[in-house]
CSV table of C-alpha atoms in Angstrom, one decimal:
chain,number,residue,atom,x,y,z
A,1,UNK,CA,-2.2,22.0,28.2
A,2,UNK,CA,-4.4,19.0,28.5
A,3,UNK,CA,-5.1,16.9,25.4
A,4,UNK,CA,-6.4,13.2,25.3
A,5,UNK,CA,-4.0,10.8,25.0
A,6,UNK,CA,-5.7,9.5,21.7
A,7,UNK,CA,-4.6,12.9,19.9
A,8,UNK,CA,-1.3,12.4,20.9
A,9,UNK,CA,-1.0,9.2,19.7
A,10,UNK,CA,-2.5,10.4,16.4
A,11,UNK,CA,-0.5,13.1,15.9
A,12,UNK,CA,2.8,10.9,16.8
A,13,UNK,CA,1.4,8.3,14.4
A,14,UNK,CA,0.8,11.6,11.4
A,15,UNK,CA,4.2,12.6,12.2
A,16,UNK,CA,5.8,9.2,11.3
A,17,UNK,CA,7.3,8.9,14.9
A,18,UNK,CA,5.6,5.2,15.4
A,19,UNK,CA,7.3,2.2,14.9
A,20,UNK,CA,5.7,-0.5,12.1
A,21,UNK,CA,4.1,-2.7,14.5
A,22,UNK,CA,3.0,0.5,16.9
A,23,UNK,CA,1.7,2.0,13.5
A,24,UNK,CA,-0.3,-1.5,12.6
A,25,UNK,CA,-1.9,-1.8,15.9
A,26,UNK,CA,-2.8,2.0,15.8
A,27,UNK,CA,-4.3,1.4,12.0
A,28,UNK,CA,-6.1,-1.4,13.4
A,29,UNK,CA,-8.0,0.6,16.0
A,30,UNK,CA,-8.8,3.3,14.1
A,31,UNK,CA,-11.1,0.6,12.1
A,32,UNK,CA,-12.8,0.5,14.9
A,33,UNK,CA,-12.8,3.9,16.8
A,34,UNK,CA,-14.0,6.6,14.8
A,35,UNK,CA,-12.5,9.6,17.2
A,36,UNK,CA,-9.2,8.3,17.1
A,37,UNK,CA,-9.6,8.0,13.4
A,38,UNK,CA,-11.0,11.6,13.0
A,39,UNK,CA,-8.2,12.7,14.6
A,40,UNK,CA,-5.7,10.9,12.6
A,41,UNK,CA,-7.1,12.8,9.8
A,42,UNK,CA,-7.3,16.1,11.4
A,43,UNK,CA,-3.4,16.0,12.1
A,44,UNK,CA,-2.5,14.6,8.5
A,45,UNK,CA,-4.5,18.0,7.1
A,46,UNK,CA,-3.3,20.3,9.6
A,47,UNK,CA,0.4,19.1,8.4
A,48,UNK,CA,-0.4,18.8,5.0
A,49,UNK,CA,1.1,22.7,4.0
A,50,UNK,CA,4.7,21.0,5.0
A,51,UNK,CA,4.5,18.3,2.3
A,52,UNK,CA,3.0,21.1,-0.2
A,53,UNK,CA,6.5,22.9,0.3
A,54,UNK,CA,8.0,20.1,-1.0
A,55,UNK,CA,9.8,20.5,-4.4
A,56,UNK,CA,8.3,19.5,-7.1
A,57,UNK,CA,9.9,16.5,-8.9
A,58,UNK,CA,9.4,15.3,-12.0
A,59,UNK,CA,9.6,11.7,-12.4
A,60,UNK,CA,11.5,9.7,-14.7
A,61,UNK,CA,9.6,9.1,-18.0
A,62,UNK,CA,9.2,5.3,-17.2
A,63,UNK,CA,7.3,5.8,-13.9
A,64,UNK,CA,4.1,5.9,-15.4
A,65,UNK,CA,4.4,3.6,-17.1
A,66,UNK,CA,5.9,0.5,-14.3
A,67,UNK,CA,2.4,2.0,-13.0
A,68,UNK,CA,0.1,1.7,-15.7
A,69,UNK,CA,2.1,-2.1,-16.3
A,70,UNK,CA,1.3,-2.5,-12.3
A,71,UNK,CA,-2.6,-2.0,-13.0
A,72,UNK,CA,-3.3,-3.7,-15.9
A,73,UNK,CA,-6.6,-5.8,-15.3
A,74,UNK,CA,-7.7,-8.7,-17.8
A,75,UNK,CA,-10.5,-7.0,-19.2
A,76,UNK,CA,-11.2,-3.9,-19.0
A,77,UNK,CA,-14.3,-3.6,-20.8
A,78,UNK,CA,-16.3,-5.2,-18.3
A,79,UNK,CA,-14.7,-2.7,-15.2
A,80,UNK,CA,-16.1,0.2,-17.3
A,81,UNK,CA,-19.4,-1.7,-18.3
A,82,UNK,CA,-19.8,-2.9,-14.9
A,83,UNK,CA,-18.5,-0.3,-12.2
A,84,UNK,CA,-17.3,-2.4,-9.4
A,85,UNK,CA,-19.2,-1.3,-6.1
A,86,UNK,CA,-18.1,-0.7,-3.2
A,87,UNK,CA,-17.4,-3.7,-1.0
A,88,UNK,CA,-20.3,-4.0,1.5
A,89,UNK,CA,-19.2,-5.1,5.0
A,90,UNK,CA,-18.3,-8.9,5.3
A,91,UNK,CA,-19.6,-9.9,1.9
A,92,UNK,CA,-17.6,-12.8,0.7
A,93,UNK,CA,-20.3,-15.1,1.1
A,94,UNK,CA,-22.4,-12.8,-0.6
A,95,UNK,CA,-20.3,-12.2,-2.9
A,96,UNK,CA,-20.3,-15.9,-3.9
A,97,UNK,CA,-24.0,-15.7,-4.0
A,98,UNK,CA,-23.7,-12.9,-6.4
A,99,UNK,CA,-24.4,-14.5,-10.1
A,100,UNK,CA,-22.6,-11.6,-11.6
A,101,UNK,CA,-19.5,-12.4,-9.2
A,102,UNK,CA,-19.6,-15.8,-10.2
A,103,UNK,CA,-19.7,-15.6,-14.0
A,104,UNK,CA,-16.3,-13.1,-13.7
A,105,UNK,CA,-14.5,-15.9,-11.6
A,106,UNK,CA,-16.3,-18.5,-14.4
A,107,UNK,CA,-14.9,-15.8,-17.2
A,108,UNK,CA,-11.4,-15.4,-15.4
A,109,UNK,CA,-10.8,-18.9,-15.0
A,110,UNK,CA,-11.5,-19.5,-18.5
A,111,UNK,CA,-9.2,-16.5,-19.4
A,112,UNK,CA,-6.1,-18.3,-17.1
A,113,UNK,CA,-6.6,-22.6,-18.1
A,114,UNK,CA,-6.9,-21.0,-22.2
A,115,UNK,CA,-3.0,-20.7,-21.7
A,116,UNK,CA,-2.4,-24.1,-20.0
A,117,UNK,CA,-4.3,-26.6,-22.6
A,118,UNK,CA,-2.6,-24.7,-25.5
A,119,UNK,CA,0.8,-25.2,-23.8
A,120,UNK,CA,-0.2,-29.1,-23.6
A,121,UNK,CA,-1.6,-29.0,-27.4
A,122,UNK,CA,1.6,-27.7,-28.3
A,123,UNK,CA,3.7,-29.8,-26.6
A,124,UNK,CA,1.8,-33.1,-28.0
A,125,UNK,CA,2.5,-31.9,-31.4
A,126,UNK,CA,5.9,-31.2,-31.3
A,127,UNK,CA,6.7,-34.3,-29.6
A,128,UNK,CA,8.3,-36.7,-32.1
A,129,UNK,CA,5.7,-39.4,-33.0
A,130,UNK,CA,6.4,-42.7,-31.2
A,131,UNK,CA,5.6,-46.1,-30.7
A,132,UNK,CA,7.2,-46.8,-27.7
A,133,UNK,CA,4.7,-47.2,-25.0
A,134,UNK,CA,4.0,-43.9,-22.8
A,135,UNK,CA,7.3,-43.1,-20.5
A,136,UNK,CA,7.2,-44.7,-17.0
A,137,UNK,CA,6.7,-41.5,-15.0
A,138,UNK,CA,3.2,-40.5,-16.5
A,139,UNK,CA,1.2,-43.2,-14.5
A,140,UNK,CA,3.3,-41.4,-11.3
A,141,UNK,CA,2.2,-38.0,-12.4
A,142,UNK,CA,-1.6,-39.4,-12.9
A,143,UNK,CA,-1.5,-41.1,-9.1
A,144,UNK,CA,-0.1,-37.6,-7.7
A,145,UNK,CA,-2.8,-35.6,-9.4
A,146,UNK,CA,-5.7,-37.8,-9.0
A,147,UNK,CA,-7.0,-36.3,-6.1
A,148,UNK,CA,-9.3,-33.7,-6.8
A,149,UNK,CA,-8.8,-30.3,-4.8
A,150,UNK,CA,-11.8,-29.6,-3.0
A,151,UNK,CA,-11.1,-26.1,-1.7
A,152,UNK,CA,-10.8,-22.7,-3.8
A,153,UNK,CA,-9.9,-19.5,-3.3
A,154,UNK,CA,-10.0,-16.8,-5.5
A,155,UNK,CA,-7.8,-14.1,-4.6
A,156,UNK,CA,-9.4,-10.5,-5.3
A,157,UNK,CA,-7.9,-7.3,-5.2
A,158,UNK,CA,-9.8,-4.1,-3.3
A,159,UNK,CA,-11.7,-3.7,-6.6
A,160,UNK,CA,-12.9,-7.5,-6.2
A,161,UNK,CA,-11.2,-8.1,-9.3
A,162,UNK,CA,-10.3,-11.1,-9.4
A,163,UNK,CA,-6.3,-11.6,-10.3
A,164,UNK,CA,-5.4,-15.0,-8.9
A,165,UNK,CA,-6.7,-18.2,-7.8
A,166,UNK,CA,-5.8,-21.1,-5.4
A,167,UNK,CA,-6.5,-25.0,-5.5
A,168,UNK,CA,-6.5,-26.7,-2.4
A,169,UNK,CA,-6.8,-30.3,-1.0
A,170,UNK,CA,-8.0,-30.4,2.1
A,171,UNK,CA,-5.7,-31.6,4.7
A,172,UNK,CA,-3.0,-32.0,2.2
A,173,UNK,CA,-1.9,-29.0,0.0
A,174,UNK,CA,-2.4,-26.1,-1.4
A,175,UNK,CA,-1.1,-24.6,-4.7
A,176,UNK,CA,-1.6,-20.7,-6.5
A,177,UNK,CA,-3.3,-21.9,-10.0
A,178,UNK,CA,-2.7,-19.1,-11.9
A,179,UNK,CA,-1.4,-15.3,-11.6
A,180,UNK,CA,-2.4,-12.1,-13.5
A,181,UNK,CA,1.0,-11.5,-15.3
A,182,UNK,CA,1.0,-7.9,-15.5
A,183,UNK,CA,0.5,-7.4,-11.7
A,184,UNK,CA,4.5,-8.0,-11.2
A,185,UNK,CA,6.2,-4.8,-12.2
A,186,UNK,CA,9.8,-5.6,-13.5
A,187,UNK,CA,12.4,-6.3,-10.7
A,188,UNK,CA,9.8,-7.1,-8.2
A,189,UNK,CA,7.9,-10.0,-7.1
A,190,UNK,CA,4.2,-10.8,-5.6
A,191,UNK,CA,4.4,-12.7,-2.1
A,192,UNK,CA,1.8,-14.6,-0.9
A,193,UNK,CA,1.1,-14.8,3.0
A,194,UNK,CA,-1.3,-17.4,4.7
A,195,UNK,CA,-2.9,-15.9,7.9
A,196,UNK,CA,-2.9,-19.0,10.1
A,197,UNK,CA,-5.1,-19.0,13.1
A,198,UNK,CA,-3.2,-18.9,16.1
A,199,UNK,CA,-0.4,-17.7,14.7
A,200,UNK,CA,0.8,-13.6,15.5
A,201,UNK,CA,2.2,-13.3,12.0
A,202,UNK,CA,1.2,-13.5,8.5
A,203,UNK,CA,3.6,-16.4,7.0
A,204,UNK,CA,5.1,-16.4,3.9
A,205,UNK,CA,4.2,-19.2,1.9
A,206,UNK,CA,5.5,-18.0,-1.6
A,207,UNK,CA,7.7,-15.4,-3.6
A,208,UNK,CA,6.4,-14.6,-7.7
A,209,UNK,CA,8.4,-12.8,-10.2
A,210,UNK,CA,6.1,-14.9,-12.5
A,211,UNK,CA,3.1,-15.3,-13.5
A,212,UNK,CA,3.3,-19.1,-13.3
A,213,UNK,CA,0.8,-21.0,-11.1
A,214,UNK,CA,3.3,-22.3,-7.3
A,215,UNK,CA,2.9,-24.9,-4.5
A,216,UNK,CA,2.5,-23.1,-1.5
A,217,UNK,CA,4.6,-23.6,1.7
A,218,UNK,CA,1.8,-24.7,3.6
A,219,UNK,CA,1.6,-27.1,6.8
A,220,UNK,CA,-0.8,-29.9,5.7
A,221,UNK,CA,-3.2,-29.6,8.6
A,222,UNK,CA,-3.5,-25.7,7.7
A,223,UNK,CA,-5.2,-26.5,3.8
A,224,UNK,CA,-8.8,-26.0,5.3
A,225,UNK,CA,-11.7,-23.8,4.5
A,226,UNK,CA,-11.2,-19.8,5.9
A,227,UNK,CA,-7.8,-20.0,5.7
A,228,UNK,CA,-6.9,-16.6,4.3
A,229,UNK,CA,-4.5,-15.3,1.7
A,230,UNK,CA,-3.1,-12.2,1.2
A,231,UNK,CA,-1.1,-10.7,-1.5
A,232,UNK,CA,1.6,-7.8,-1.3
A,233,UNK,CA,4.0,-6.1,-3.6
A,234,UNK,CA,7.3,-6.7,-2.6
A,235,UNK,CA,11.3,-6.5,-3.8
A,236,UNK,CA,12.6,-8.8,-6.1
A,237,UNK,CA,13.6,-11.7,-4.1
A,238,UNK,CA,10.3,-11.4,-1.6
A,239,UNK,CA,9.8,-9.2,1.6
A,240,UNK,CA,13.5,-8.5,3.2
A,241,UNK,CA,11.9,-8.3,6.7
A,242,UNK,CA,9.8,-11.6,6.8
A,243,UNK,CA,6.7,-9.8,7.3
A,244,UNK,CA,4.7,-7.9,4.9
A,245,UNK,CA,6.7,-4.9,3.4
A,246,UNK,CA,5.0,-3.5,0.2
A,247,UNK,CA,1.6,-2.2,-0.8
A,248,UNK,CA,-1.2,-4.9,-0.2
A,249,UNK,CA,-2.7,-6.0,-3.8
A,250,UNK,CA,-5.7,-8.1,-2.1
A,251,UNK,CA,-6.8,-11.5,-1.0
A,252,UNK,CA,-9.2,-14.4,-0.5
A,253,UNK,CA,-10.0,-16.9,1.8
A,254,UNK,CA,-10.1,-20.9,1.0
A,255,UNK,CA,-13.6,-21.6,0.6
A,256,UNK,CA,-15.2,-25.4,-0.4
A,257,UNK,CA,-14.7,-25.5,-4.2
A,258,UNK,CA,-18.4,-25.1,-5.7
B,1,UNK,CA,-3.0,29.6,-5.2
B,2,UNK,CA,-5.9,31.3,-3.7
B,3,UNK,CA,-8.4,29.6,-1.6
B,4,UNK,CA,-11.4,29.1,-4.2
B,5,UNK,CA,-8.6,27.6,-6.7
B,6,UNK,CA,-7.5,25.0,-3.9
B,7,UNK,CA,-11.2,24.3,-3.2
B,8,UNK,CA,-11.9,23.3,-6.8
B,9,UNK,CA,-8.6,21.4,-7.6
B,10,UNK,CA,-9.7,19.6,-4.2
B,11,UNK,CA,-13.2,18.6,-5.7
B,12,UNK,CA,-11.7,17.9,-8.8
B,13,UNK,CA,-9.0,15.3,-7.0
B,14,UNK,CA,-12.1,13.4,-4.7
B,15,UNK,CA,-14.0,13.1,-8.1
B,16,UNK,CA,-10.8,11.6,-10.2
B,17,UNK,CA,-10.1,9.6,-7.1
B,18,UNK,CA,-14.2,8.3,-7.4
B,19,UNK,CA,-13.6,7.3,-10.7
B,20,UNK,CA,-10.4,5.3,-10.2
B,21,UNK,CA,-12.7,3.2,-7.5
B,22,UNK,CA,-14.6,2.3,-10.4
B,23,UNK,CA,-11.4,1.3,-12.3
B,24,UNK,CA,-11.1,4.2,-14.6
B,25,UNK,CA,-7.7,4.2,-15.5
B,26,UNK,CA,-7.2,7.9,-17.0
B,27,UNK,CA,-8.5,9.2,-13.5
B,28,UNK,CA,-5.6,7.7,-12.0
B,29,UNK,CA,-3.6,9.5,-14.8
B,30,UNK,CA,-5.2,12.4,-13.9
B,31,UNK,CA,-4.2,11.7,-10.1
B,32,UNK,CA,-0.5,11.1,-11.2
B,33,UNK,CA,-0.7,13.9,-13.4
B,34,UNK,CA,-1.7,16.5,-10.7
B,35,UNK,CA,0.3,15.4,-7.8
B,36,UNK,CA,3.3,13.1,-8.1
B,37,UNK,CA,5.8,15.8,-9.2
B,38,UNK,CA,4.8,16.8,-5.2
B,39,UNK,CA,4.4,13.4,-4.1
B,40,UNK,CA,8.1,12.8,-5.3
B,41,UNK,CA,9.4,15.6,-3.8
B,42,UNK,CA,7.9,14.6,0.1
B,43,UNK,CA,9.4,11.2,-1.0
B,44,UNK,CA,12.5,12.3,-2.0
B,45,UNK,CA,12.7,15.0,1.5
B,46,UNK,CA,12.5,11.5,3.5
B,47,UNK,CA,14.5,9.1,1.8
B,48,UNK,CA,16.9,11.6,0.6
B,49,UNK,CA,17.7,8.9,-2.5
B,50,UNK,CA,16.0,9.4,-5.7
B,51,UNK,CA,15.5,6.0,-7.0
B,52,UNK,CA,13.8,5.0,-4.4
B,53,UNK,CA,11.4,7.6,-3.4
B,54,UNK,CA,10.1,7.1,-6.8
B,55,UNK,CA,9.4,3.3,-5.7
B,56,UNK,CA,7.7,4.9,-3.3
B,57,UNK,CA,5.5,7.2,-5.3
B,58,UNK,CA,5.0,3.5,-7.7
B,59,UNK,CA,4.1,1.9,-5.2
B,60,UNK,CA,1.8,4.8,-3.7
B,61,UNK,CA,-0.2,5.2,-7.2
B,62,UNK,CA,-0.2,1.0,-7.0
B,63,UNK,CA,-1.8,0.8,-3.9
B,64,UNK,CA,-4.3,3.9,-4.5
B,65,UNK,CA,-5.7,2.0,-7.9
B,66,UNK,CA,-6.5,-1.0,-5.5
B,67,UNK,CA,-7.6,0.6,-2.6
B,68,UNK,CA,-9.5,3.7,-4.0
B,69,UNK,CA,-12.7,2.0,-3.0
B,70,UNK,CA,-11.9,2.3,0.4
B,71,UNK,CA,-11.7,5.8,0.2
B,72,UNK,CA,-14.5,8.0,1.8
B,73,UNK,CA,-14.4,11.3,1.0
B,74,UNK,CA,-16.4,12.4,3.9
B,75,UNK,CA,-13.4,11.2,6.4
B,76,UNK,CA,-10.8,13.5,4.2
B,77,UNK,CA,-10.0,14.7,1.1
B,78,UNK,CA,-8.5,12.6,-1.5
B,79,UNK,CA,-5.4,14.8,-1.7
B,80,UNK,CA,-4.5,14.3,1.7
B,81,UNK,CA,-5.6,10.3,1.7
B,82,UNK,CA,-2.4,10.2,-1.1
B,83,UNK,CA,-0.3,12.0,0.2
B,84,UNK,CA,-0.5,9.7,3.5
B,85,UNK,CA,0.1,7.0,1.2
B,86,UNK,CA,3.1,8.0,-0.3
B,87,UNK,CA,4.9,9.2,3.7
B,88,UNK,CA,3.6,5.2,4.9
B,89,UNK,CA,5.3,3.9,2.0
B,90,UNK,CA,8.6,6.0,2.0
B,91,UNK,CA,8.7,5.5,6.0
B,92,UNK,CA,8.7,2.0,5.4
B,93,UNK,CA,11.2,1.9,2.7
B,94,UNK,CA,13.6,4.4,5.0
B,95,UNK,CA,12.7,2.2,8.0
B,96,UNK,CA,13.0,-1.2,6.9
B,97,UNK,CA,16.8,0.2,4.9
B,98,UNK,CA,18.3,1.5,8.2
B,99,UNK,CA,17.0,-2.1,9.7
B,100,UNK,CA,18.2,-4.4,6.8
B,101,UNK,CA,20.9,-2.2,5.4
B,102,UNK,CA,19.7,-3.6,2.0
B,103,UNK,CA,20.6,-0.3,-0.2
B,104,UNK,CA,23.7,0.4,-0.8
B,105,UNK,CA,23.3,3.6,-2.6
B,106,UNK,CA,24.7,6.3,-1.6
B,107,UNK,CA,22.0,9.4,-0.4
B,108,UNK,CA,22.0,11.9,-3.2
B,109,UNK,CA,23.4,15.0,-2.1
B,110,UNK,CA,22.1,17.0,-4.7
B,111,UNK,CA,18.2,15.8,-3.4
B,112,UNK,CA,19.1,16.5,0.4
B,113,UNK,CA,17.5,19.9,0.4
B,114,UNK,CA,20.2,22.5,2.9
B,115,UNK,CA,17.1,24.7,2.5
B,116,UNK,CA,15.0,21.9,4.2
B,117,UNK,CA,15.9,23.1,8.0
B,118,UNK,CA,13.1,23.3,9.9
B,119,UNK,CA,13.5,27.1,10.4
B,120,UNK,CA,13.5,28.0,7.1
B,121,UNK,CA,10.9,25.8,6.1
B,122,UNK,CA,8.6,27.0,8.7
B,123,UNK,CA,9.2,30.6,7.7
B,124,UNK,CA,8.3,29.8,3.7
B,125,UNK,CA,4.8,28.7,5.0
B,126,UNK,CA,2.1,30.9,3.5
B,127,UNK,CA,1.1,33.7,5.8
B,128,UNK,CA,-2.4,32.8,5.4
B,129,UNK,CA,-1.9,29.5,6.8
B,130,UNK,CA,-2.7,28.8,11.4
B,131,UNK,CA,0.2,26.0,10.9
B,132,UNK,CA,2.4,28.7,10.4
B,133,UNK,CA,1.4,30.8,13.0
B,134,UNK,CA,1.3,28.3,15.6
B,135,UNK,CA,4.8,26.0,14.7
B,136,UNK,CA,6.1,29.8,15.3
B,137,UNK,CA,4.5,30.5,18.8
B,138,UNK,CA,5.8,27.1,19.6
B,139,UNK,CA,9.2,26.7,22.2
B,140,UNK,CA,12.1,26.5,18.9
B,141,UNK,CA,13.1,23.2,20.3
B,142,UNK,CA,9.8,22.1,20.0
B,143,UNK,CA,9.2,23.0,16.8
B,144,UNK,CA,12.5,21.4,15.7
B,145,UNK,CA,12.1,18.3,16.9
B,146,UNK,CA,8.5,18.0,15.1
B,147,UNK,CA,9.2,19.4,12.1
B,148,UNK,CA,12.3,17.0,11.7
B,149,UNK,CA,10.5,14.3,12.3
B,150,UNK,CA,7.9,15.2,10.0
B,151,UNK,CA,9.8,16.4,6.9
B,152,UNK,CA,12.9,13.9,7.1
B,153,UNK,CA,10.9,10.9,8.8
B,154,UNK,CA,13.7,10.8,11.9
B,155,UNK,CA,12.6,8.7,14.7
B,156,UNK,CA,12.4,9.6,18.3
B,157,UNK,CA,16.2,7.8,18.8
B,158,UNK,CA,17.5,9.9,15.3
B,159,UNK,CA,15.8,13.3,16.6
B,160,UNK,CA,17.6,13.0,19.9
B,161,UNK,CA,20.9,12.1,18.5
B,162,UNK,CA,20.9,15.1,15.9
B,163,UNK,CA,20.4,17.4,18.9
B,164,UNK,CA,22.4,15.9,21.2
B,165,UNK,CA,19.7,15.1,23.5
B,166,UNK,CA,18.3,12.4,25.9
B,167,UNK,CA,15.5,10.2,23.5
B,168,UNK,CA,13.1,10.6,26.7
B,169,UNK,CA,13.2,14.3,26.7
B,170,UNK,CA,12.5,14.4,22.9
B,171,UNK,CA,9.6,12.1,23.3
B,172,UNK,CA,8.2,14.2,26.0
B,173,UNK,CA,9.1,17.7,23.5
B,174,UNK,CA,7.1,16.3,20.8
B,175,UNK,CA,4.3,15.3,23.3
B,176,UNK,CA,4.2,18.8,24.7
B,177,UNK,CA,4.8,20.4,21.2
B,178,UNK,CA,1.9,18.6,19.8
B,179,UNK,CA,-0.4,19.3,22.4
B,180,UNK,CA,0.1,23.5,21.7
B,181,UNK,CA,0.0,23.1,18.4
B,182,UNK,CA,-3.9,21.3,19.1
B,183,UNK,CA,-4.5,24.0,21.4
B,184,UNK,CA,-3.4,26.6,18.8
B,185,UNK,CA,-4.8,25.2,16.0
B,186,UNK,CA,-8.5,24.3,17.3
């Protein structure tokens, strides 16, 4: 029987018989070449009556809701009010240019610093009054921060939703501001991976289980504009292979802060 | 179920999955509500451990909600789109377990199916389906080795070793196999 060697592939690949990295180069391709995606496809349907012979099972009562807790967005109003379109190809400068775009990063940022000053606020006011002069270690803290980031990313999810963002200093370093709490379904943990140029691997540069802000682990001379984020879902403790493990939840590139 | 049924429970899927794109939460209810009893079960066939097939099926439902946008329904139905979802993310859970030897729990035996071998579960295929017909015109070892890989996730190395076999002649089965089964099902 003679059959192109792309069907093979696609039906080894639908049968689950490639390895991971066989399985990402194959998924890579098929962005690309539309047969050997068609055929993908056509193998996953003509298998499907297997899977439909599978027992049904029903879940434990909780699953829906680690879900639901998984998807939560800041504000949902404006999702339904404002359907969010589908992504057109290689739009993030677009996307910038896009006022709409713009007031929801203006809107989310708002949302995420509310929390900090309050923190600060609260802190000041509980702090026993004084007059001592202010400890030694704030003028440090003022020299460390002083520098003003010049880079930004904000990280969006396939919905461009935006659900976390980065300050960068170019050069120097780069830290993850803020976090959209309910994206880190209990007992697991958000990683964040830097795609450096040149390199063959997405690199870990930081593990959540909070939603609190993080340096990243970031080689100095990689802080510059394009550098690109991405954000997966991952077990408790971060990714136990060193690469990317869990569902992606999105990204964003380092762009020069407006 | 007959075919008009599956034809509009089909529609009805690619429309709940177009209004999940648009972040409409209750279509993803609707979604979870309809299939991941199923989606649990194909889980639970590969990964034989019930706790974590549904981390699978979570994680599945997690990565529809953000990647819904991305789905086309004129490359595929949406039913088939999450099903494919929920196999790439219990593969990579039973992959990356045998690789790190991370879980510890033992495989439930109660959730590894006896009536799973591939015989029997190539006979319970509805008539009306071609899969049927042609997994059954297939050589038996053929159709083993395929339907082994497909319903338990075995690898090419795991396939040969529960038959007792060289991995290059399983390899070279499956090649052959799936090559009929094109054939037969064109």
């Amino acid at each position: 029987v003679s059959i192109a060697e792309h069907e093979l592939i696609a039906g080894e690949y639908a049968l689950g018989l490639l390895t991971e990295a066989e399985g990402m180069a194959l998924e890579a391709r098929m962005a690309d070449d539309r047969a050997l995606a068609a055929s993908v496809q056509s193998w996953r349907e003509r298998l499907a009556p297997l899977d439909d012979l599978a027992p049904a099972i029903m879940p434990s009562d909780d699953l829906w809701t680690r879900i639901e807790a998984a998807t939560y967005r800041p504000d949902p109003a404006r999702g339904l009010a404002h359907p969010a379109t589908p992504r057109p190809a290689g739009a993030p400068a677009r996307l910038w240019a896009s006022f709409r775009f713009r007031r929801a990063v203006v809107g989310y940022l708002l949302f995420v610093s509310f929390a900090g000053p309050l923190a600060v606020a609260v802190a000041i006011a509980v702090r026993p009054p004084s007059a001592s002069p202010p400890p030694a270690s704030a003028p440090a803290a003022m020299v460390a921060q002083r520098s003003e980031p010049d880079l930004m990313a904000v990280l969006l999810n396939e919905q461009q939703q935006p659900f976390a963002v980065v300050q960068g200093y170019s050069g120097q370093r780069a830290q993850l501001l803020a976090l959209n709490a309910a994206l880190v379904p209990e007992g697991r943990a958000l990683e964040v991976w830097a795609v450096v140029p040149g390199a063959d691997k997405p690199l870990s540069v930081a593990v959540l289980a909070t939603p609190s802000g993080a340096p990243l682990r970031l080689a100095p001379e990689w802080v510059r504009p394009d550098l690109l984020f991405q954000v997966t879902l991952e077990p408790a403790g971060g990714s136990p292979t060193g690469l990317p493990t869990g569902p992606l939840i999105g990204g964003g590139k380092l762009q020069e802060a407006l | 179920m007959s075919d008009a049924i599956t034809s509009a429970s089909r529609d009805a899927l690619d429309q709940a999955m177009q209004a999940v794109a648009r972040g409409d939460r209750s279509a993803l209810r609707r979604l979870y509500d309809a299939e991941a009893p199923t989606m649990l079960g194909v889980a639970t066939r590969l990964l034989r451990r019930r706790a974590l097939a549904e981390e699978a099926v979570q994680d599945a439902f997690i990565r529809i909600w953000h990647a819904a946008s991305s789905f086309n329904p004129e490359r595929g139905n949406a039913r088939t789109w999450m099903y494919s979802i929920v196999r790439n993310r219990a593969l990579s859970l039973l992959r990356g377990e045998s690789r790190m030897e991370l879980r510890e729990e033992p495989v439930d035996e109660d959730v590894a199916d006896t009536s799973d071998d591939p015989e029997t579960l190539v006979a319970r295929l509805s008539d009306g389906k071609a899969l049927k017909g042609c997994l059954q015109g297939l050589s038996p070892k053929y159709r083993q080795a395929i339907v082994l890989a497909f319903v338990h996730g075995l690898t090419h190395a795991e396939v040969a070793g529960r038959l007792a076999l060289p991995l290059g002649t399983i390899k070279s089965w499956i090649r052959r196999g799936l090559a009929n089964l094109r054939e037969c099902l064109q």
